[in-house]
CSV table of C-alpha atoms in Angstrom, one decimal:
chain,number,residue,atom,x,y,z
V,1,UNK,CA,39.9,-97.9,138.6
V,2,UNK,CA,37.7,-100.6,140.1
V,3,UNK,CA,34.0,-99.4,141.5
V,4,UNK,CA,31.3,-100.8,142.8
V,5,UNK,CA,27.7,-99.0,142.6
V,6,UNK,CA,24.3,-99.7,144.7
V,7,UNK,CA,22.2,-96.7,142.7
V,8,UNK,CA,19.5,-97.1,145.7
V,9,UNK,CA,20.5,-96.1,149.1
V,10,UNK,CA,17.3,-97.7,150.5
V,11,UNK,CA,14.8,-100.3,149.0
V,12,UNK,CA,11.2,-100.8,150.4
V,13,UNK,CA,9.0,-103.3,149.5
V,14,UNK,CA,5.8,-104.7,151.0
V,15,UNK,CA,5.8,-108.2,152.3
V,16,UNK,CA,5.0,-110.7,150.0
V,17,UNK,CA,5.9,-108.6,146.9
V,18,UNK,CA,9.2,-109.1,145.0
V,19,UNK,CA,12.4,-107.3,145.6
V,20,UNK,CA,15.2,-106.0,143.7
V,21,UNK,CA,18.7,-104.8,145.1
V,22,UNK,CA,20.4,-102.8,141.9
V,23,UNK,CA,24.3,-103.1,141.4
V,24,UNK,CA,26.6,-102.4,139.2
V,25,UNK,CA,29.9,-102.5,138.0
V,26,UNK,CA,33.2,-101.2,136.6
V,27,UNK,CA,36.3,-103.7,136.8
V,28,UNK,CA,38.0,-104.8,133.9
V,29,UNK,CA,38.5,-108.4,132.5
V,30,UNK,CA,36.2,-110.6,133.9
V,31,UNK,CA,35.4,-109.9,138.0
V,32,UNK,CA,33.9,-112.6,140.5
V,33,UNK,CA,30.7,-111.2,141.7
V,34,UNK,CA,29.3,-111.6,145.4
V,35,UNK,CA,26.5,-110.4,147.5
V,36,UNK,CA,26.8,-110.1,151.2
V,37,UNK,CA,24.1,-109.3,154.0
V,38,UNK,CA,24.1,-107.3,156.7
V,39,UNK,CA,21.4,-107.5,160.1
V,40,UNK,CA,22.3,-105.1,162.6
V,41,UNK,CA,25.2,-104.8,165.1
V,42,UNK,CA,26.1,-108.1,163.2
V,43,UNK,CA,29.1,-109.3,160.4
V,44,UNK,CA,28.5,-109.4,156.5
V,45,UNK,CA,27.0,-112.6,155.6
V,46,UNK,CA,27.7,-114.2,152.3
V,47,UNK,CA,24.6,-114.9,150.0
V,48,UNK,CA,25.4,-115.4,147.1
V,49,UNK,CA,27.8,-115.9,144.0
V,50,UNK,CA,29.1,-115.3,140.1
V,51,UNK,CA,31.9,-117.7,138.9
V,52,UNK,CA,31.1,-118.6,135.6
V,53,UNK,CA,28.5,-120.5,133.8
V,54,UNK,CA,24.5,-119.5,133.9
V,55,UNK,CA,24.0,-116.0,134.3
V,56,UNK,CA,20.9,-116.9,136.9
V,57,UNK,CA,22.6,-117.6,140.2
V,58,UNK,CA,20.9,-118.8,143.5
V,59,UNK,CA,21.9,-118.3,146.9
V,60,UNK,CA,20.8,-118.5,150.3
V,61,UNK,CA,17.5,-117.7,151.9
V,62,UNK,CA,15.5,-117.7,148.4
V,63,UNK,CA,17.7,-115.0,146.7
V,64,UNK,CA,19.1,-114.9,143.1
V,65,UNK,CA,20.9,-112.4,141.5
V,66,UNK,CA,20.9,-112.3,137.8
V,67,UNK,CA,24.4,-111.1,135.7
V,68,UNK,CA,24.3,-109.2,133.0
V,69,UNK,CA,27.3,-108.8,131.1
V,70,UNK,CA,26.4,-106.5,128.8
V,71,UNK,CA,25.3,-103.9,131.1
V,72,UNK,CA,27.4,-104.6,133.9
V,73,UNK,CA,25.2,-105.6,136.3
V,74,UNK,CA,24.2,-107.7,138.7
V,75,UNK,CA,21.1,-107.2,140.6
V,76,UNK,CA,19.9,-109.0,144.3
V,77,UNK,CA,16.1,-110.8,143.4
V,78,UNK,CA,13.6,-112.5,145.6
V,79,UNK,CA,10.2,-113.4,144.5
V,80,UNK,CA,8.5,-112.8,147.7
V,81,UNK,CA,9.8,-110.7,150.3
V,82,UNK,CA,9.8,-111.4,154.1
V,83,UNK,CA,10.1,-108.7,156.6
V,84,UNK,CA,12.7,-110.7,158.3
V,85,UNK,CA,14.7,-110.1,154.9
V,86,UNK,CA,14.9,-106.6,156.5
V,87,UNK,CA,19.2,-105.5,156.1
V,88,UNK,CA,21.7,-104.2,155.0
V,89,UNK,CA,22.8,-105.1,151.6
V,90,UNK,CA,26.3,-105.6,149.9
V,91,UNK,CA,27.4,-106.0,146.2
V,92,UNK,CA,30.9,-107.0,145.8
V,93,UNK,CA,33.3,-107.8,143.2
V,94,UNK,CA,36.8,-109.2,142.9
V,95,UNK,CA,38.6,-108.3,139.6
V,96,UNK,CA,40.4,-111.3,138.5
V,97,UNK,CA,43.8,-112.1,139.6
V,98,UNK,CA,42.8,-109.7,142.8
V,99,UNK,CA,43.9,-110.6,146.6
V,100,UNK,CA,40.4,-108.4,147.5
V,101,UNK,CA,36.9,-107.7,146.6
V,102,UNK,CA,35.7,-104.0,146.1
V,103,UNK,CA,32.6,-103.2,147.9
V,104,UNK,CA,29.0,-100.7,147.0
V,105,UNK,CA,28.2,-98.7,149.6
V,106,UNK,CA,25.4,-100.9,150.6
V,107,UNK,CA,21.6,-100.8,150.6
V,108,UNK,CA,19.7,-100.7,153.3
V,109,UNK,CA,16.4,-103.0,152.6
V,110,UNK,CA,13.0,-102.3,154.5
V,111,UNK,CA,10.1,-105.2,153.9
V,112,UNK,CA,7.2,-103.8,155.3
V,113,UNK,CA,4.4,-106.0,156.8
X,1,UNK,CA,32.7,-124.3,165.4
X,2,UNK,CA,33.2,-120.8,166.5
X,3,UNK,CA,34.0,-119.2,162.4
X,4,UNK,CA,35.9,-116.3,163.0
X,5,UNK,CA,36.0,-114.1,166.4
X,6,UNK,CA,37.1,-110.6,167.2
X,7,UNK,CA,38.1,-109.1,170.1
X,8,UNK,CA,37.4,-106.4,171.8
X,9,UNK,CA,33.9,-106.0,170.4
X,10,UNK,CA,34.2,-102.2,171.9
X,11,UNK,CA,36.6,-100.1,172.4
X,12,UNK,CA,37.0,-96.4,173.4
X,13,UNK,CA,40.5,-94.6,173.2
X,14,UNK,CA,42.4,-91.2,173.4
X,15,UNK,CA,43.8,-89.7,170.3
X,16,UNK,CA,47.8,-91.0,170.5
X,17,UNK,CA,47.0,-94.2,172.3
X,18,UNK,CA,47.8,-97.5,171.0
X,19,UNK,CA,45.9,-100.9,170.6
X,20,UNK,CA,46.0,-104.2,168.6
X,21,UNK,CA,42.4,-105.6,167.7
X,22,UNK,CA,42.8,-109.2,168.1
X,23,UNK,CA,40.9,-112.0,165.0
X,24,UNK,CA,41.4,-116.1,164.8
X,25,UNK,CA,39.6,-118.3,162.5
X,26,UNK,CA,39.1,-121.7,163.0
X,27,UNK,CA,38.5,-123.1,159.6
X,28,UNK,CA,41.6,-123.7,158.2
X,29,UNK,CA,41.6,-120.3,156.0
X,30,UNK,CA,44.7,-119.5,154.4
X,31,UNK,CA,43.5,-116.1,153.6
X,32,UNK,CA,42.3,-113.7,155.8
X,33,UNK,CA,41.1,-109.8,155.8
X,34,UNK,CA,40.8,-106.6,158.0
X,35,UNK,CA,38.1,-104.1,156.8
X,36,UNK,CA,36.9,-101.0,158.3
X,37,UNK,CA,33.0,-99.7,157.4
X,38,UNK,CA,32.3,-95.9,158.3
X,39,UNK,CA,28.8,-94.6,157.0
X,40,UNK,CA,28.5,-94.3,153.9
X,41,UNK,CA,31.1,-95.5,152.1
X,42,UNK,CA,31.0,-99.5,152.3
X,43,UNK,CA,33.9,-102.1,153.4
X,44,UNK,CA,37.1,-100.8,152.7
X,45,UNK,CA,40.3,-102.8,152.7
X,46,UNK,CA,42.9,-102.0,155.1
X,47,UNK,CA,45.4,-104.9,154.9
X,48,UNK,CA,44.9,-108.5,154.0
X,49,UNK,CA,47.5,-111.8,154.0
X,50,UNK,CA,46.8,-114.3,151.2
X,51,UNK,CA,48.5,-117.2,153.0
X,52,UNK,CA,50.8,-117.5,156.5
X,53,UNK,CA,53.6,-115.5,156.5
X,54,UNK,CA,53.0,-113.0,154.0
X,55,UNK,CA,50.6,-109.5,154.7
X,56,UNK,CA,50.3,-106.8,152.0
X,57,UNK,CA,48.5,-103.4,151.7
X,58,UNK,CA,44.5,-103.0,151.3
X,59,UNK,CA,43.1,-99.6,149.8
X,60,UNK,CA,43.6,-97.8,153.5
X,61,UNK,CA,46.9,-99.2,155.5
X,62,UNK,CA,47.9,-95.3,156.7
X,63,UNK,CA,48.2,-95.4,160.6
X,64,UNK,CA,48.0,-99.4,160.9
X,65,UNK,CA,50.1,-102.3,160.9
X,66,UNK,CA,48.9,-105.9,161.3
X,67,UNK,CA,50.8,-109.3,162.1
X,68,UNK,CA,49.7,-113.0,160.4
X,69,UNK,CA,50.8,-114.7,163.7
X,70,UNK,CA,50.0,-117.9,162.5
X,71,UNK,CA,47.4,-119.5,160.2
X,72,UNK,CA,44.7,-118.9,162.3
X,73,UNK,CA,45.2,-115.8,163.7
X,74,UNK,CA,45.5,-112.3,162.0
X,75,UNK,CA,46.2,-108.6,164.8
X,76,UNK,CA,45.6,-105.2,163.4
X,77,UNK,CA,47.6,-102.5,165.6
X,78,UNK,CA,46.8,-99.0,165.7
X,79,UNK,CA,50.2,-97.5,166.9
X,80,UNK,CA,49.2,-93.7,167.6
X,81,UNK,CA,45.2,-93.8,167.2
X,82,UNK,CA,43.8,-90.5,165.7
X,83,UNK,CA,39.8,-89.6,165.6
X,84,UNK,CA,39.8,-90.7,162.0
X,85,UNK,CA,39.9,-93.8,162.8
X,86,UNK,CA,36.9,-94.2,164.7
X,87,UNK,CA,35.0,-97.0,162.8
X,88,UNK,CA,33.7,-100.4,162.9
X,89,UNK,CA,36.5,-103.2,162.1
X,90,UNK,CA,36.1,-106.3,160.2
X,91,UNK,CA,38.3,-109.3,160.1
X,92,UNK,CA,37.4,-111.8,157.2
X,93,UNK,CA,38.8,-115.0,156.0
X,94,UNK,CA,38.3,-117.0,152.9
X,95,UNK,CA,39.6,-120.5,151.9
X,96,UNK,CA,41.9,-118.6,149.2
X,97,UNK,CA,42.1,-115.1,147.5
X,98,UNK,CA,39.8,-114.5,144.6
X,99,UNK,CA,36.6,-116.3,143.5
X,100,UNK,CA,36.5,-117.9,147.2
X,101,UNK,CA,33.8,-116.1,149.5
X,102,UNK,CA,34.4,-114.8,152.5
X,103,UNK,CA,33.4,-115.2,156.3
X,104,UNK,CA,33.6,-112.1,158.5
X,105,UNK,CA,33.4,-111.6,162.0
X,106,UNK,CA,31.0,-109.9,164.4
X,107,UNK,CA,33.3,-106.3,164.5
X,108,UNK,CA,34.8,-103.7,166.9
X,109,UNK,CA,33.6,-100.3,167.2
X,110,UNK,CA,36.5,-98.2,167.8
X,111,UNK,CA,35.8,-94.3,168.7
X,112,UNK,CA,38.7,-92.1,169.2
X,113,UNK,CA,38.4,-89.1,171.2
């Protein structure tokens, strides 16, 4: 069965300081691998993607997410937070072949000033 | 342009009533999604349609039906609403299935009574 894990319910880090949003994965062959972001009373905005290619992948507002096939993973970076980086976050992944992508159960991020 | 819009963004019914929530897109999507988030528990599928014409299951269809109406827009009826289904609803649409991301819209809060 295809799951999705965010180990962290919630993730605070002081502004400035660098973040990390955990997730991981269990979804055979070889999944596409998003990150979406939520801000309150708002829809999931996309961030960020894993195709293929360089395991280092940049997205929107200054995030990266680095994949890690080996362990599965495929964690949410920033080198310097901002408190407007304050949300809900979303790993998802879509096995290949798939019509749909699987999502974590979300981590809520807190950047405190 | 507008991206995707949902209507109503609220909603409040009685347990046995019926409704159809209402999603267009306007960027020439061939896919699109509807997605339900309850605390907890992340984006879960309910039905999706990979291109005009065609709709097939998502992880939770029980108690909904939805209609591709045309390439833009995509209804998800509730036919005899029960309290279970209180939750917020998503509709998403991607250029195609798979590796593409997706674009979601603002969301209705449903509550059944």
């Amino acid at each position: 069965a295809q799951s999705v894990a965010q180990p962290e319910d919630q993730v605070n880090v002081a502004e400035g300081n660098p973040l990390t949003v955990k997730c991981t994965y269990s979804v055979s062959g070889n999944p596409y691998l998003f990150w979406y972001v939520q801000y309150p009373n708002r829809g999931l905005q996309f961030l960020l993607k894993y195709i293929t290619g360089d395991n280092l992948v940049k997205g929107s507002y200054g995030f990266e997410a680095e994949f890690n096939k080996s362990q599965t993973s495929f964690h949410l970076k920033k080198p310097s937070a901002l408190v407007s980086d304050s949300a809900l976050y979303f790993c998802a992944v879509s096995p290949t072949g798939a019509n749909n992508l699987f999502f974590g159960t979300g981590t809520r991020l807190t950047v405190i000033p | 342009n507008a991206g995707v819009t949902q209507t109503p963004k609220f909603q409040v019914l009685k347990t046995g009533q019926s409704m159809t929530l209402q999603c267009a897109q306007d960027m020439n999507h061939n896919s699109m999604y509807w997605y339900r988030q309850d605390p907890g528990m992340g984006l879960r599928l309910i039905y999706y349609s990979a291109s005009e014409g065609t709709t097939d299951k998502g992880e939770v269809p029980n108690g909904y039906n939805v209609s591709r109406l045309n390439k833009r827009e995509f209804s998800l009826r509730l036919e005899s609403a029960a309290p279970s289904q209180t939750s917020v609803y998503f509709c998403a649409s991607s250029e195609e299935r798979g590796s593409y991301e997706q674009y979601f819209g603002p969301g209705t809060r449903l509550t059944v009574t």
